GROMACS .gro file of C-alpha atoms in nm:
model
  393
    1MET     CA    1   0.000   0.000   0.000
    2ILE     CA    2   0.281   0.237   0.091
    3GLU     CA    3   0.453   0.166  -0.240
    4ASN     CA    4   0.125   0.228  -0.423
    5ASP     CA    5   0.069   0.551  -0.232
    6ASN     CA    6   0.420   0.670  -0.316
    7PHE     CA    7   0.370   0.574  -0.678
    8SER     CA    8   0.038   0.760  -0.700
    9THR     CA    9   0.177   1.086  -0.562
   10THR     CA   10   0.494   1.093  -0.770
   11PRO     CA   11   0.333   1.217  -1.097
   12THR     CA   12   0.158   1.500  -0.909
   13THR     CA   13   0.488   1.607  -0.753
   14ILE     CA   14   0.659   1.598  -1.093
   15ASN     CA   15   0.375   1.795  -1.255
   16ARG     CA   16   0.401   2.065  -0.990
   17LYS     CA   17   0.777   2.090  -1.037
   18GLU     CA   18   0.736   2.106  -1.415
   19LYS     CA   19   0.476   2.381  -1.388
   20LYS     CA   20   0.698   2.576  -1.149
   21ASN     CA   21   0.996   2.542  -1.383
   22LEU     CA   22   0.786   2.649  -1.681
   23LEU     CA   23   0.666   2.957  -1.493
   24LEU     CA   24   1.022   3.046  -1.395
   25ASP     CA   25   1.138   3.001  -1.756
   26LYS     CA   26   0.853   3.221  -1.877
   27LYS     CA   27   0.938   3.493  -1.626
   28GLU     CA   28   1.301   3.484  -1.736
   29GLU     CA   29   1.196   3.520  -2.101
   30ILE     CA   30   0.974   3.817  -2.017
   31LEU     CA   31   1.253   3.982  -1.816
   32GLU     CA   32   1.498   3.928  -2.103
   33GLU     CA   33   1.252   4.083  -2.350
   34GLU     CA   34   1.196   4.383  -2.122
   35ILE     CA   35   1.573   4.432  -2.081
   36GLN     CA   36   1.619   4.414  -2.460
   37GLU     CA   37   1.340   4.669  -2.515
   38GLU     CA   38   1.495   4.904  -2.258
   39GLN     CA   39   1.835   4.868  -2.426
   40GLN     CA   40   1.680   4.943  -2.766
   41LEU     CA   41   1.513   5.253  -2.625
   42GLN     CA   42   1.840   5.366  -2.472
   43ASP     CA   43   2.019   5.314  -2.804
   44VAL     CA   44   1.773   5.547  -2.981
   45GLU     CA   45   1.803   5.910  -2.881
   46VAL     CA   46   1.453   6.059  -2.862
   47GLN     CA   47   1.414   6.436  -2.857
   48LEU     CA   48   1.220   6.561  -2.554
   49TYR     CA   49   0.995   6.869  -2.572
   50SER     CA   50   0.838   7.060  -2.287
   51VAL     CA   51   0.467   7.143  -2.292
   52SER     CA   52   0.553   7.513  -2.326
   53GLU     CA   53   0.777   7.441  -2.628
   54ILE     CA   54   0.502   7.239  -2.799
   55ALA     CA   55   0.252   7.521  -2.734
   56LYS     CA   56   0.460   7.762  -2.947
   57HIS     CA   57   0.384   7.560  -3.262
   58ASP     CA   58   0.015   7.642  -3.284
   59SER     CA   59  -0.038   7.773  -3.638
   60VAL     CA   60  -0.130   7.602  -3.966
   61GLY     CA   61   0.215   7.687  -4.104
   62ASP     CA   62   0.389   7.547  -3.796
   63ALA     CA   63   0.163   7.278  -3.652
   64TRP     CA   64   0.258   7.045  -3.368
   65VAL     CA   65   0.031   6.822  -3.161
   66SER     CA   66   0.086   6.566  -2.887
   67MET     CA   67  -0.083   6.237  -2.800
   68ASP     CA   68   0.005   5.952  -2.562
   69GLY     CA   69   0.320   6.141  -2.464
   70ASN     CA   70   0.445   6.161  -2.824
   71VAL     CA   71   0.495   6.480  -3.025
   72TYR     CA   72   0.404   6.513  -3.394
   73ASN     CA   73   0.478   6.782  -3.651
   74VAL     CA   74   0.165   6.773  -3.871
   75THR     CA   75   0.236   7.090  -4.071
   76ASP     CA   76   0.254   6.901  -4.403
   77PHE     CA   77  -0.072   6.719  -4.332
   78MET     CA   78  -0.293   7.019  -4.247
   79GLY     CA   79  -0.411   7.077  -4.604
   80ASP     CA   80  -0.484   6.707  -4.656
   81HIS     CA   81  -0.687   6.635  -4.344
   82PRO     CA   82  -1.009   6.468  -4.467
   83GLY     CA   83  -1.231   6.666  -4.232
   84GLY     CA   84  -1.058   6.994  -4.308
   85SER     CA   85  -0.781   7.170  -4.119
   86GLU     CA   86  -1.036   7.362  -3.909
   87ILE     CA   87  -1.102   7.046  -3.703
   88VAL     CA   88  -0.737   7.025  -3.599
   89GLU     CA   89  -0.663   7.399  -3.563
   90PRO     CA   90  -0.808   7.443  -3.207
   91TYR     CA   91  -0.574   7.165  -3.085
   92LEU     CA   92  -0.250   7.286  -3.242
   93GLY     CA   93   0.022   7.306  -2.980
   94LYS     CA   94  -0.188   7.087  -2.750
   95ASP     CA   95  -0.289   6.727  -2.676
   96ILE     CA   96  -0.502   6.606  -2.965
   97SER     CA   97  -0.644   6.298  -2.787
   98PRO     CA   98  -0.993   6.449  -2.727
   99VAL     CA   99  -1.062   6.517  -3.095
  100PHE     CA  100  -0.895   6.191  -3.200
  101LEU     CA  101  -1.133   5.984  -2.988
  102ASP     CA  102  -1.452   6.190  -3.032
  103GLU     CA  103  -1.649   6.039  -3.323
  104ARG     CA  104  -1.898   6.328  -3.304
  105VAL     CA  105  -1.623   6.561  -3.425
  106HIS     CA  106  -1.446   6.332  -3.672
  107GLU     CA  107  -1.403   5.955  -3.666
  108HIS     CA  108  -1.049   5.818  -3.647
  109GLY     CA  109  -0.924   5.461  -3.651
  110ASP     CA  110  -0.609   5.258  -3.692
  111VAL     CA  111  -0.544   5.408  -4.038
  112ALA     CA  112  -0.539   5.759  -3.892
  113TYR     CA  113  -0.322   5.645  -3.600
  114ASN     CA  114  -0.071   5.477  -3.834
  115MET     CA  115  -0.054   5.791  -4.046
  116LEU     CA  116   0.007   6.010  -3.742
  117GLN     CA  117   0.312   5.801  -3.647
  118ARG     CA  118   0.484   5.914  -3.966
  119TYR     CA  119   0.497   6.268  -3.828
  120PHE     CA  120   0.660   6.166  -3.497
  121ILE     CA  121   0.941   6.401  -3.389
  122GLY     CA  122   0.986   6.330  -3.017
  123GLN     CA  123   0.823   6.287  -2.677
  124VAL     CA  124   0.667   6.510  -2.413
  125GLN     CA  125   0.910   6.582  -2.132
  126GLY     CA  126   0.791   6.446  -1.797
  127TYR     CA  127   0.490   6.264  -1.946
  128ARG     CA  128   0.321   6.015  -1.711
  129LYS     CA  129   0.056   5.774  -1.834
  130THR     CA  130  -0.261   5.801  -1.619
  131SER     CA  131  -0.523   5.622  -1.832
  132PRO     CA  132  -0.550   5.383  -2.128
  133SER     CA  133  -0.369   5.533  -2.426
  134VAL     CA  134  -0.535   5.617  -2.757
  135GLN     CA  135  -0.332   5.336  -2.914
  136GLU     CA  136  -0.466   5.084  -2.659
  137MET     CA  137  -0.824   5.196  -2.721
  138ILE     CA  138  -0.783   5.166  -3.098
  139ARG     CA  139  -0.619   4.823  -3.070
  140SER     CA  140  -0.901   4.703  -2.846
  141LYS     CA  141  -1.157   4.814  -3.103
  142GLN     CA  142  -0.946   4.663  -3.381
  143LYS     CA  143  -0.932   4.322  -3.208
  144LEU     CA  144  -1.312   4.315  -3.179
  145GLU     CA  145  -1.347   4.401  -3.548
  146SER     CA  146  -1.091   4.133  -3.640
  147ILE     CA  147  -1.286   3.869  -3.443
  148CYS     CA  148  -1.604   3.962  -3.633
  149SER     CA  149  -1.420   3.962  -3.967
  150ASP     CA  150  -1.252   3.628  -3.894
  151LYS     CA  151  -1.592   3.454  -3.874
  152ASN     CA  152  -1.661   3.530  -4.241
  153SER     CA  153  -1.303   3.495  -4.361
  154THR     CA  154  -1.167   3.211  -4.573
  155THR     CA  155  -0.811   3.303  -4.469
  156PRO     CA  156  -0.680   3.305  -4.110
  157LEU     CA  157  -0.654   3.674  -4.022
  158VAL     CA  158  -0.339   3.772  -3.836
  159SER     CA  159  -0.290   4.070  -3.607
  160MET     CA  160  -0.214   4.408  -3.762
  161GLU     CA  161   0.120   4.413  -3.582
  162GLU     CA  162   0.220   4.085  -3.750
  163LEU     CA  163   0.100   4.209  -4.089
  164GLN     CA  164   0.310   4.523  -4.058
  165SER     CA  165   0.615   4.319  -3.958
  166ARG     CA  166   0.582   4.101  -4.271
  167ILE     CA  167   0.637   4.391  -4.511
  168ASP     CA  168   0.932   4.629  -4.524
  169VAL     CA  169   0.793   4.944  -4.691
  170THR     CA  170   1.145   5.067  -4.770
  171LYS     CA  171   1.204   4.771  -5.006
  172PRO     CA  172   1.046   4.683  -5.346
  173MET     CA  173   0.683   4.584  -5.301
  174VAL     CA  174   0.621   4.334  -5.582
  175PRO     CA  175   0.849   4.059  -5.441
  176GLN     CA  176   0.681   4.101  -5.100
  177LEU     CA  177   0.318   4.069  -5.214
  178GLU     CA  178   0.326   3.691  -5.168
  179LYS     CA  179   0.365   3.747  -4.792
  180LEU     CA  180   0.015   3.898  -4.782
  181ASP     CA  181  -0.203   3.591  -4.829
  182GLY     CA  182  -0.574   3.614  -4.903
  183GLU     CA  183  -0.774   3.882  -4.724
  184ASN     CA  184  -0.471   3.992  -4.523
  185TYR     CA  185  -0.356   4.177  -4.837
  186MET     CA  186  -0.659   4.408  -4.835
  187ARG     CA  187  -0.629   4.466  -4.461
  188TRP     CA  188  -0.266   4.564  -4.495
  189ILE     CA  189  -0.317   4.791  -4.797
  190HIS     CA  190  -0.586   4.997  -4.626
  191SER     CA  191  -0.410   5.008  -4.289
  192GLN     CA  192  -0.099   5.159  -4.450
  193THR     CA  193  -0.271   5.441  -4.640
  194GLY     CA  194  -0.064   5.758  -4.647
  195LEU     CA  195   0.290   5.635  -4.716
  196LYS     CA  196   0.494   5.912  -4.877
  197GLN     CA  197   0.659   5.689  -5.137
  198ILE     CA  198   0.719   5.323  -5.212
  199ILE     CA  199   0.945   5.124  -5.443
  200ILE     CA  200   0.746   4.891  -5.668
  201PHE     CA  201   1.008   4.695  -5.864
  202ASN     CA  202   1.362   4.592  -5.778
  203ASN     CA  203   1.446   4.685  -6.137
  204SER     CA  204   1.522   5.057  -6.175
  205PHE     CA  205   1.431   5.055  -6.546
  206LEU     CA  206   1.081   4.917  -6.479
  207GLU     CA  207   1.046   5.157  -6.188
  208LEU     CA  208   1.075   5.451  -6.431
  209PHE     CA  209   0.750   5.350  -6.602
  210THR     CA  210   0.554   5.367  -6.276
  211ARG     CA  211   0.604   5.744  -6.245
  212TRP     CA  212   0.439   6.005  -6.467
  213PRO     CA  213   0.384   6.382  -6.433
  214TRP     CA  214   0.020   6.486  -6.388
  215TRP     CA  215   0.013   6.693  -6.708
  216TYR     CA  216   0.080   6.395  -6.938
  217ILE     CA  217  -0.294   6.325  -6.943
  218PHE     CA  218  -0.351   6.643  -7.146
  219VAL     CA  219  -0.075   6.549  -7.392
  220LEU     CA  220  -0.236   6.208  -7.437
  221TRP     CA  221  -0.607   6.289  -7.432
  222VAL     CA  222  -0.657   6.640  -7.578
  223PRO     CA  223  -0.552   6.534  -7.933
  224ILE     CA  224  -0.771   6.220  -7.916
  225ILE     CA  225  -1.074   6.412  -7.788
  226THR     CA  226  -1.029   6.689  -8.047
  227ILE     CA  227  -0.990   6.448  -8.340
  228LYS     CA  228  -1.291   6.236  -8.241
  229LEU     CA  229  -1.518   6.535  -8.181
  230TYR     CA  230  -1.417   6.698  -8.510
  231SER     CA  231  -1.458   6.367  -8.695
  232SER     CA  232  -1.808   6.336  -8.550
  233THR     CA  233  -1.911   6.669  -8.705
  234GLN     CA  234  -1.786   6.555  -9.048
  235GLN     CA  235  -2.007   6.246  -9.079
  236SER     CA  236  -2.269   6.242  -9.355
  237ASN     CA  237  -2.578   6.271  -9.131
  238SER     CA  238  -2.421   6.478  -8.854
  239SER     CA  239  -2.438   6.841  -8.745
  240TYR     CA  240  -2.240   7.059  -8.505
  241ALA     CA  241  -2.537   7.093  -8.270
  242PHE     CA  242  -2.599   6.717  -8.259
  243SER     CA  243  -2.229   6.634  -8.206
  244PHE     CA  244  -2.189   6.883  -7.920
  245PHE     CA  245  -2.510   6.762  -7.756
  246ILE     CA  246  -2.389   6.399  -7.760
  247PHE     CA  247  -2.044   6.515  -7.648
  248SER     CA  248  -2.204   6.688  -7.345
  249PHE     CA  249  -2.409   6.379  -7.269
  250GLY     CA  250  -2.092   6.165  -7.275
  251LEU     CA  251  -1.908   6.417  -7.057
  252PHE     CA  252  -2.171   6.411  -6.782
  253SER     CA  253  -2.226   6.035  -6.806
  254TRP     CA  254  -1.862   5.979  -6.709
  255SER     CA  255  -1.953   6.013  -6.340
  256PHE     CA  256  -2.160   5.695  -6.365
  257PHE     CA  257  -1.878   5.499  -6.533
  258GLU     CA  258  -1.637   5.641  -6.275
  259TYR     CA  259  -1.855   5.513  -5.990
  260LEU     CA  260  -1.887   5.165  -6.143
  261LEU     CA  261  -1.513   5.138  -6.215
  262HIS     CA  262  -1.411   5.259  -5.871
  263ARG     CA  263  -1.653   5.043  -5.677
  264PHE     CA  264  -1.658   4.717  -5.872
  265VAL     CA  265  -1.317   4.708  -6.048
  266PHE     CA  266  -1.075   4.917  -5.842
  267HIS     CA  267  -1.218   4.779  -5.518
  268ILE     CA  268  -1.266   4.421  -5.628
  269LYS     CA  269  -1.224   4.186  -5.331
  270THR     CA  270  -0.929   3.963  -5.416
  271THR     CA  271  -0.778   3.675  -5.218
  272SER     CA  272  -0.547   3.494  -5.463
  273TYR     CA  273  -0.188   3.602  -5.530
  274TRP     CA  274  -0.259   3.707  -5.890
  275GLY     CA  275  -0.581   3.877  -5.786
  276ASN     CA  276  -0.390   4.077  -5.526
  277PHE     CA  277  -0.118   4.147  -5.783
  278PHE     CA  278  -0.380   4.284  -6.026
  279HIS     CA  279  -0.545   4.499  -5.759
  280PHE     CA  280  -0.210   4.632  -5.638
  281PHE     CA  281  -0.131   4.780  -5.979
  282ILE     CA  282  -0.473   4.920  -6.066
  283HIS     CA  283  -0.553   5.075  -5.726
  284GLY     CA  284  -0.350   4.939  -5.434
  285ILE     CA  285  -0.053   5.163  -5.513
  286HIS     CA  286  -0.277   5.469  -5.498
  287HIS     CA  287  -0.423   5.373  -5.160
  288LEU     CA  288  -0.074   5.314  -5.023
  289THR     CA  289   0.075   5.641  -5.151
  290PRO     CA  290  -0.197   5.902  -5.216
  291TYR     CA  291   0.069   6.172  -5.155
  292ASP     CA  292   0.301   6.053  -5.431
  293SER     CA  293   0.226   6.305  -5.708
  294THR     CA  294   0.410   6.099  -5.972
  295ARG     CA  295   0.179   5.801  -5.919
  296LEU     CA  296  -0.157   5.973  -5.889
  297THR     CA  297  -0.283   5.988  -6.246
  298PHE     CA  298  -0.353   5.662  -6.427
  299PRO     CA  299  -0.035   5.533  -6.603
  300PRO     CA  300  -0.045   5.546  -6.988
  301ILE     CA  301  -0.064   5.167  -7.024
  302PHE     CA  302  -0.386   5.149  -6.821
  303SER     CA  303  -0.521   5.462  -6.992
  304ALA     CA  304  -0.458   5.293  -7.327
  305VAL     CA  305  -0.653   4.984  -7.216
  306ILE     CA  306  -0.948   5.203  -7.115
  307ALA     CA  307  -0.924   5.400  -7.442
  308VAL     CA  308  -0.924   5.088  -7.661
  309ALA     CA  309  -1.203   4.914  -7.465
  310LEU     CA  310  -1.421   5.226  -7.484
  311TRP     CA  311  -1.359   5.266  -7.857
  312LYS     CA  312  -1.446   4.901  -7.920
  313GLY     CA  313  -1.767   4.955  -7.726
  314VAL     CA  314  -1.889   5.264  -7.914
  315ASN     CA  315  -1.796   5.107  -8.249
  316ALA     CA  316  -2.045   4.829  -8.181
  317PHE     CA  317  -2.334   5.076  -8.228
  318PRO     CA  318  -2.569   5.035  -8.528
  319THR     CA  319  -2.461   5.186  -8.862
  320THR     CA  320  -2.716   5.469  -8.839
  321LEU     CA  321  -2.552   5.597  -8.519
  322VAL     CA  322  -2.208   5.573  -8.678
  323GLU     CA  323  -2.320   5.771  -8.984
  324ASN     CA  324  -2.446   6.063  -8.775
  325GLY     CA  325  -2.127   6.073  -8.565
  326PHE     CA  326  -2.300   5.960  -8.244
  327ASN     CA  327  -2.031   5.706  -8.151
  328GLN     CA  328  -1.737   5.944  -8.199
  329ALA     CA  329  -1.902   6.234  -8.015
  330LEU     CA  330  -1.997   6.004  -7.726
  331TYR     CA  331  -1.642   5.869  -7.712
  332ALA     CA  332  -1.497   6.221  -7.707
  333GLY     CA  333  -1.736   6.325  -7.426
  334ILE     CA  334  -1.660   6.024  -7.203
  335ALA     CA  335  -1.286   6.063  -7.270
  336CYS     CA  336  -1.308   6.431  -7.173
  337GLY     CA  337  -1.490   6.332  -6.853
  338TYR     CA  338  -1.211   6.087  -6.775
  339MET     CA  339  -0.944   6.351  -6.838
  340LEU     CA  340  -1.119   6.599  -6.606
  341TYR     CA  341  -1.164   6.324  -6.346
  342ASP     CA  342  -0.790   6.254  -6.343
  343THR     CA  343  -0.720   6.628  -6.309
  344ILE     CA  344  -0.971   6.681  -6.027
  345HIS     CA  345  -0.846   6.370  -5.849
  346TYR     CA  346  -0.493   6.509  -5.863
  347TYR     CA  347  -0.617   6.836  -5.708
  348PHE     CA  348  -0.793   6.647  -5.425
  349HIS     CA  349  -0.460   6.502  -5.314
  350HIS     CA  350  -0.211   6.772  -5.411
  351GLY     CA  351  -0.392   7.102  -5.451
  352GLU     CA  352  -0.505   7.370  -5.209
  353ILE     CA  353  -0.683   7.627  -5.429
  354THR     CA  354  -0.879   7.879  -5.220
  355TRP     CA  355  -1.092   8.026  -5.500
  356LEU     CA  356  -1.253   7.698  -5.608
  357PRO     CA  357  -1.630   7.651  -5.547
  358SER     CA  358  -1.727   7.517  -5.204
  359LYS     CA  359  -1.902   7.222  -5.372
  360LEU     CA  360  -1.570   7.101  -5.514
  361LYS     CA  361  -1.417   7.129  -5.167
  362GLU     CA  362  -1.702   6.912  -5.038
  363PHE     CA  363  -1.617   6.655  -5.305
  364LYS     CA  364  -1.256   6.665  -5.187
  365THR     CA  365  -1.358   6.587  -4.827
  366HIS     CA  366  -1.591   6.317  -4.961
  367HIS     CA  367  -1.303   6.150  -5.146
  368LEU     CA  368  -1.047   6.184  -4.866
  369ASN     CA  369  -1.295   6.017  -4.630
  370HIS     CA  370  -1.286   5.722  -4.870
  371HIS     CA  371  -0.910   5.697  -4.814
  372TYR     CA  372  -0.881   5.766  -4.443
  373LYS     CA  373  -1.219   5.679  -4.294
  374ASP     CA  374  -1.398   5.398  -4.482
  375ASP     CA  375  -1.275   5.258  -4.813
  376ASN     CA  376  -1.610   5.079  -4.863
  377LYS     CA  377  -1.790   5.412  -4.911
  378ASN     CA  378  -1.760   5.737  -5.109
  379PHE     CA  379  -1.663   5.592  -5.448
  380GLY     CA  380  -1.763   5.900  -5.649
  381ILE     CA  381  -1.491   6.155  -5.725
  382THR     CA  382  -1.646   6.411  -5.963
  383SER     CA  383  -1.995   6.363  -5.819
  384THR     CA  384  -2.159   6.223  -5.506
  385ILE     CA  385  -2.497   6.154  -5.667
  386PHE     CA  386  -2.436   5.783  -5.733
  387ASP     CA  387  -2.306   5.726  -5.380
  388ILE     CA  388  -2.635   5.874  -5.257
  389ILE     CA  389  -2.844   5.664  -5.500
  390PHE     CA  390  -2.666   5.335  -5.422
  391GLY     CA  391  -2.628   5.389  -5.047
  392THR     CA  392  -2.250   5.429  -5.029
  393TYR     CA  393  -2.247   5.795  -4.923
   0.00000   0.00000   0.00000
């Protein structure tokens, strides 16, 4: 009996010892990690700013804010704030946490927080944490959203921290796309909105063809539009009045095509590698780097695809419509709408023109909200009417 009793208690004793050893090992690992983090922090010299120093930078031309003990110079971002600079102005030189968390003023999420980190310049001298940080609140909300998304996902969704660690934004992007499997690609793209610049290819020659000045669209499209409109007026059953009427119809109908393209093609939900690859080139690059002026207008190769597809479409009209110049005038009008769209879109991201109509400024806010607030809404650029009609406003 004694032997049996000893035998029966031995496993329990061993289990307790094992658990104790595991706990000790875990504590040692945690301590080692904390020591490493402290050493890393010591290795990096962080500039400290007093509250009074931060308060001096309280104008649109010299704009600093603080949050969670960190200091940010947001001068370059003031003109691009989706809700308008007037929302931020009362908090310049101060702690911006109240407006960052108050959805009644302007909703912010992890995209906005990630963008803010790019303007980091130092820390608040003597800062002491007294409540949950803005980052902690956002992460908590993000985890809840991830749990809900994971239920309907066909791909295991990883944490945003892990996603960000997978990709080095200072290196060429194309070779790294395979690291973003399935739906994690879309999550990463939209969480990183606002990067200043990225490298697409590891081949410098190919990289040249990804950058184009904004004015090239006029060099490409004005001759095409002029030739097609003039050709329309020269058809046997045509007239100047008829051609210009159809041209105007095509011009204003562009907003509908723009909405359809943006919502159902540019924002196609992809999960495969080649699907993600396709999306990256047609729209992912723009969502990553909306501030890169050389990658804002559609590259010529994609413009050419649109031009040819549109021309094939209008040439399929009945002969009677071809003879009166309907197809060419319509083509010229839609092409002109596209050219103006590309120009207006460029202004939304890189222009601050005070004399423009207030309605156009509303459209700008509408579009920037698509980038920084909810990429599943606000697909219209030159008009909001179709967002209102289809419930995406």
